[in-house]
mmCIF file of C-alpha atoms and ligand atoms in Angstrom:
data_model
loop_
_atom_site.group_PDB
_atom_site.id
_atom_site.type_symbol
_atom_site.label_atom_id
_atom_site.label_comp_id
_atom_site.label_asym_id
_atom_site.label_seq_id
_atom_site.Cartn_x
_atom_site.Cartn_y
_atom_site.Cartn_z
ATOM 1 C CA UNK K 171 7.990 153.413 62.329
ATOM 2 C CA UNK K 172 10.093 150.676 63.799
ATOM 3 C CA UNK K 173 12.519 148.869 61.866
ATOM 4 C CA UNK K 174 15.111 146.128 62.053
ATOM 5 C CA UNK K 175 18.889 146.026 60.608
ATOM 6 C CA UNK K 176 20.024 142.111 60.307
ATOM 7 C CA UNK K 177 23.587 141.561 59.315
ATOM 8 C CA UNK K 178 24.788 137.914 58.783
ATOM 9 C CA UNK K 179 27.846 136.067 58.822
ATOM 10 C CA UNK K 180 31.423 137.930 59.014
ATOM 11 C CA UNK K 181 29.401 141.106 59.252
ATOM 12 C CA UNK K 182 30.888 141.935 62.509
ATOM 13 C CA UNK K 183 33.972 141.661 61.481
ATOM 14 C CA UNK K 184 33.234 144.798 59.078
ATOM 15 C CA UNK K 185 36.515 147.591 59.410
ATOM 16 C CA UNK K 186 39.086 144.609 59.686
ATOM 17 C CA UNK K 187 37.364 142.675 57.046
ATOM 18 C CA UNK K 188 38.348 143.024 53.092
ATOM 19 C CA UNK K 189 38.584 146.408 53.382
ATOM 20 C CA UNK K 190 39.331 147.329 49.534
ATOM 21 C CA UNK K 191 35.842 145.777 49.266
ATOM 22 C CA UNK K 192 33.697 146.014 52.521
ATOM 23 C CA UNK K 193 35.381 149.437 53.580
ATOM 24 C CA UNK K 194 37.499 150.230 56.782
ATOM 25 C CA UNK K 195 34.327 151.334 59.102
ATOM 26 C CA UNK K 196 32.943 148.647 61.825
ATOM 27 C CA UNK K 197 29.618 147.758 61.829
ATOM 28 C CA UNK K 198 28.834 150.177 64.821
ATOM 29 C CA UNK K 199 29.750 153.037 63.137
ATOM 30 C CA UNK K 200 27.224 152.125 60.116
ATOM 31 C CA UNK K 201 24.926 151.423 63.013
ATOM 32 C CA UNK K 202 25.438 154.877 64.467
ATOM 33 C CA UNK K 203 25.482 156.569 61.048
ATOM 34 C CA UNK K 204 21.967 154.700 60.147
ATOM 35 C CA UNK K 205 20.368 155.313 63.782
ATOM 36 C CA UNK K 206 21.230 159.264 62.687
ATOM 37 C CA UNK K 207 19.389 158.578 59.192
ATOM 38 C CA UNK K 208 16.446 157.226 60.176
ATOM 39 C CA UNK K 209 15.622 159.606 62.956
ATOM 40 C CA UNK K 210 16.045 162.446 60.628
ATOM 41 C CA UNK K 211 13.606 160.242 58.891
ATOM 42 C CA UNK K 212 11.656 160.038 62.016
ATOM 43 C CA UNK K 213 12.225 156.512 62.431
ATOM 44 C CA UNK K 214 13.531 154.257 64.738
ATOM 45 C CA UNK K 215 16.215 151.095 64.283
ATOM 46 C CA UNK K 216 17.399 148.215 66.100
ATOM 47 C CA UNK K 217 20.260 146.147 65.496
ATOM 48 C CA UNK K 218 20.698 142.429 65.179
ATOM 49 C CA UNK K 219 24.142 140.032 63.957
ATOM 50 C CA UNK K 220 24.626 136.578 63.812
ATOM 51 C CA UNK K 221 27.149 134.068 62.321
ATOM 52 C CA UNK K 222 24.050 131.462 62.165
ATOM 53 C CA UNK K 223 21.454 131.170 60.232
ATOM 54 C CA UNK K 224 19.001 129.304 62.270
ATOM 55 C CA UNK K 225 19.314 132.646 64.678
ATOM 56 C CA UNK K 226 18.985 134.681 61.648
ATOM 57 C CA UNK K 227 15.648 132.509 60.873
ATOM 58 C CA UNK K 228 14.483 133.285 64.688
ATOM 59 C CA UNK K 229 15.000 137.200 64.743
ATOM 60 C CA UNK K 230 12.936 137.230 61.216
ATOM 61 C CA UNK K 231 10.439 135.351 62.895
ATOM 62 C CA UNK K 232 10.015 137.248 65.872
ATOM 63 C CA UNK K 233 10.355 140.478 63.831
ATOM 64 C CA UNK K 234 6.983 140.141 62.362
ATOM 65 C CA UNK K 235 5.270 141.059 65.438
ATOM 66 C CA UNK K 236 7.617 143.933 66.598
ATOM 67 C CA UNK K 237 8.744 146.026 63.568
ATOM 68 C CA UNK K 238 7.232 147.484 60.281
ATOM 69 C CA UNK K 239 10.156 146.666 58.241
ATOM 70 C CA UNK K 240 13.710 144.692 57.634
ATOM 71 C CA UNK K 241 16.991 146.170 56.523
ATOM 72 C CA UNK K 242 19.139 142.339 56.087
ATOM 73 C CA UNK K 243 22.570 141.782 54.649
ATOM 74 C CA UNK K 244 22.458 137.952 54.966
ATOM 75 C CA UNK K 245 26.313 138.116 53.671
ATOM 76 C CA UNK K 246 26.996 135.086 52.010
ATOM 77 C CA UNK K 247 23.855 133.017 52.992
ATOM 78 C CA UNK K 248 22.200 135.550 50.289
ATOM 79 C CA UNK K 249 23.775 133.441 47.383
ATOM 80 C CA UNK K 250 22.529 129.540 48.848
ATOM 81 C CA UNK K 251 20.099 129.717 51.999
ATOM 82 C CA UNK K 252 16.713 128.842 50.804
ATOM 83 C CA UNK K 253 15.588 128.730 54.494
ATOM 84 C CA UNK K 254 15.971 132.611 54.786
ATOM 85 C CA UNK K 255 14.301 133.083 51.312
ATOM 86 C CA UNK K 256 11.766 131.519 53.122
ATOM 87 C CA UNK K 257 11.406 133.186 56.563
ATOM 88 C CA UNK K 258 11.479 136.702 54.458
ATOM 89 C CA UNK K 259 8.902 134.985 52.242
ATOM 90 C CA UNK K 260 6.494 133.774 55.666
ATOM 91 C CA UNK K 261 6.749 137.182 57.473
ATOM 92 C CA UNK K 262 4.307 140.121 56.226
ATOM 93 C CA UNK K 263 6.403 142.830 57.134
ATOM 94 C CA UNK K 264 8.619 144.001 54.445
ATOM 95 C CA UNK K 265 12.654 142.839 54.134
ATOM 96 C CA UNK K 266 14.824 145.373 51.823
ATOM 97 C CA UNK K 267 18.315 142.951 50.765
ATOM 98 C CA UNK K 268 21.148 144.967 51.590
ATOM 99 C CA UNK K 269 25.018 144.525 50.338
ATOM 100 C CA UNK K 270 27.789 146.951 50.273
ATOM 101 C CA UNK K 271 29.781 145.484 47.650
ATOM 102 C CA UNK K 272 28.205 144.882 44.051
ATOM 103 C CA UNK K 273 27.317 141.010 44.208
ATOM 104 C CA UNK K 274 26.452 141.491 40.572
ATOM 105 C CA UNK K 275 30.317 142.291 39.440
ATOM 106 C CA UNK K 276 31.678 140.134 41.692
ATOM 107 C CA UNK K 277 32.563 136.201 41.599
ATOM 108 C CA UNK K 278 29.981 133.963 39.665
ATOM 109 C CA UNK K 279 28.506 132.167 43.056
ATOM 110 C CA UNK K 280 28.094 135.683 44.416
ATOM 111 C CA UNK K 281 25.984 136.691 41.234
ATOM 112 C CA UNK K 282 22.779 134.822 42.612
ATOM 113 C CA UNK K 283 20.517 136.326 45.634
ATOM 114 C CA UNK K 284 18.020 133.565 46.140
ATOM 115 C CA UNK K 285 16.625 135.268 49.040
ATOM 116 C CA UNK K 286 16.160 138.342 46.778
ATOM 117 C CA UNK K 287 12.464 136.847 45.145
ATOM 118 C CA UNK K 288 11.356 136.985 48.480
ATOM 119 C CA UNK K 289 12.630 140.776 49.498
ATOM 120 C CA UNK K 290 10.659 144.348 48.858
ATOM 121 C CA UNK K 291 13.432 145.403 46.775
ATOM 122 C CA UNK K 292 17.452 145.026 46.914
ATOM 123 C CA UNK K 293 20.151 147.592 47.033
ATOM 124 C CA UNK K 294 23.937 146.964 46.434
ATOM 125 C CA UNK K 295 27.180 148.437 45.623
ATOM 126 C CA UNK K 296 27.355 151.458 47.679
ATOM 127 C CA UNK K 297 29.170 150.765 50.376
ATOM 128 C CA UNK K 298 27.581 151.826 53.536
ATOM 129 C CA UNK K 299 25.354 154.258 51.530
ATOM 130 C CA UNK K 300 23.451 150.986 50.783
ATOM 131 C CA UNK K 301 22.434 150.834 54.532
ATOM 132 C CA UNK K 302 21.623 154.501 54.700
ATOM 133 C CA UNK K 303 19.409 153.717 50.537
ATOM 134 C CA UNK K 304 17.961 150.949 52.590
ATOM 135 C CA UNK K 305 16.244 153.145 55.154
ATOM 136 C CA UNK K 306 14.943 155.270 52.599
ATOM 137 C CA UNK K 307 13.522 152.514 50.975
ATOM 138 C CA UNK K 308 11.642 151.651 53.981
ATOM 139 C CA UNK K 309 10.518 154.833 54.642
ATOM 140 C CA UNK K 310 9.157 154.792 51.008
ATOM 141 C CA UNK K 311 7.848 151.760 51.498
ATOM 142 C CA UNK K 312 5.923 152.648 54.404
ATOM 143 C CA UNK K 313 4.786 156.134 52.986
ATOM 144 C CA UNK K 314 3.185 154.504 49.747
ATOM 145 C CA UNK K 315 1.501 152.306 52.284
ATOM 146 C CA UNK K 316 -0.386 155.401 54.395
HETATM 147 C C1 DQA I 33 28.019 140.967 51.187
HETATM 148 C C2 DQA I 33 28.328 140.202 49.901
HETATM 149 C C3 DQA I 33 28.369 138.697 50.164
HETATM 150 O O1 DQA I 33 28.685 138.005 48.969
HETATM 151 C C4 DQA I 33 29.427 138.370 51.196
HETATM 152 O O2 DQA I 33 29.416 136.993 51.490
HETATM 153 C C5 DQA I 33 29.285 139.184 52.432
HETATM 154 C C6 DQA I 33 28.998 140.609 52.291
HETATM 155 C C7 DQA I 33 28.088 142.494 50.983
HETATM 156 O O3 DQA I 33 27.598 143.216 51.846
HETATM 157 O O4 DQA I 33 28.646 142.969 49.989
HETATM 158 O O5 DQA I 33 29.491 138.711 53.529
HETATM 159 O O6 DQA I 33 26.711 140.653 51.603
#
């Protein structure tokens, strides 16, 4: 199977970023550690960022016809961007939420996913293990499918 990692705004800034709470490892070496993951898994990934959300909308949009699944940390759009909810909610293909801090023990406006109705299933808390959860899930996913 084919699927797609999306990571949002400040997402590439991952390693410098907050590191007591997003870790001190860039977003490529997640990348690398995930690609290693899923082809255990015998999957393949691609990899998409973007500080905007109308390019965040795009790649959703054009996922739907190339992949069999999403992996998207939609950083802090996840707590206030209907218009993702609804791109995950238009596309067929299934969209597993991904954070790597726990949104739910964090501040109050980070306590609300409203693009999480519209997801397969969310994962959070686990650092960059909720990347490498998030691949599993897919591969789940697409096993309970067959
Ligand atoms: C995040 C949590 C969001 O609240 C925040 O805005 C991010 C990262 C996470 O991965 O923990 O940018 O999505």
């Amino acid at each position: 199977m084919k699927f797609l990692v999306v990571n949002g705004p400040n997402l590439n800034l991952l390693g410098e970023r907050e590191p007591n709470i997003y870790g001190d490892e860039s977003l490529q070496a997640i990348n690398d550690e995930m690609l290693e993951t899923a082809r255990v898994m015998g999957h393949e990934l691609s990899f998409f960022q973007s500080n905007n959300e109308g390019s965040i909308i795009d790649c959703l949009h054009a996922a739907r016809l190339e992949y069999d699944g999403v992996i998207l940390n939609a950083g802090a759009y996840t707590h206030y961007s209907y218009a993702i909810h609804d791109a995950i909610a238009a596309i067929k293909i299934p969209v597993v939420e991904v954070h790597l801090s726990n949104i739910a023990h964090r501040e109050d406006f980070r306590r609300t996913s409203v693009i999480a109705p519209a997801c397969a299933g969310s994962i959070a808390g686990f650092g960059k293990y909720s990347y490498m959860l998030a691949v599993s899930a897919l591969d789940y996913i697409a096993k309970e499918k067959k």
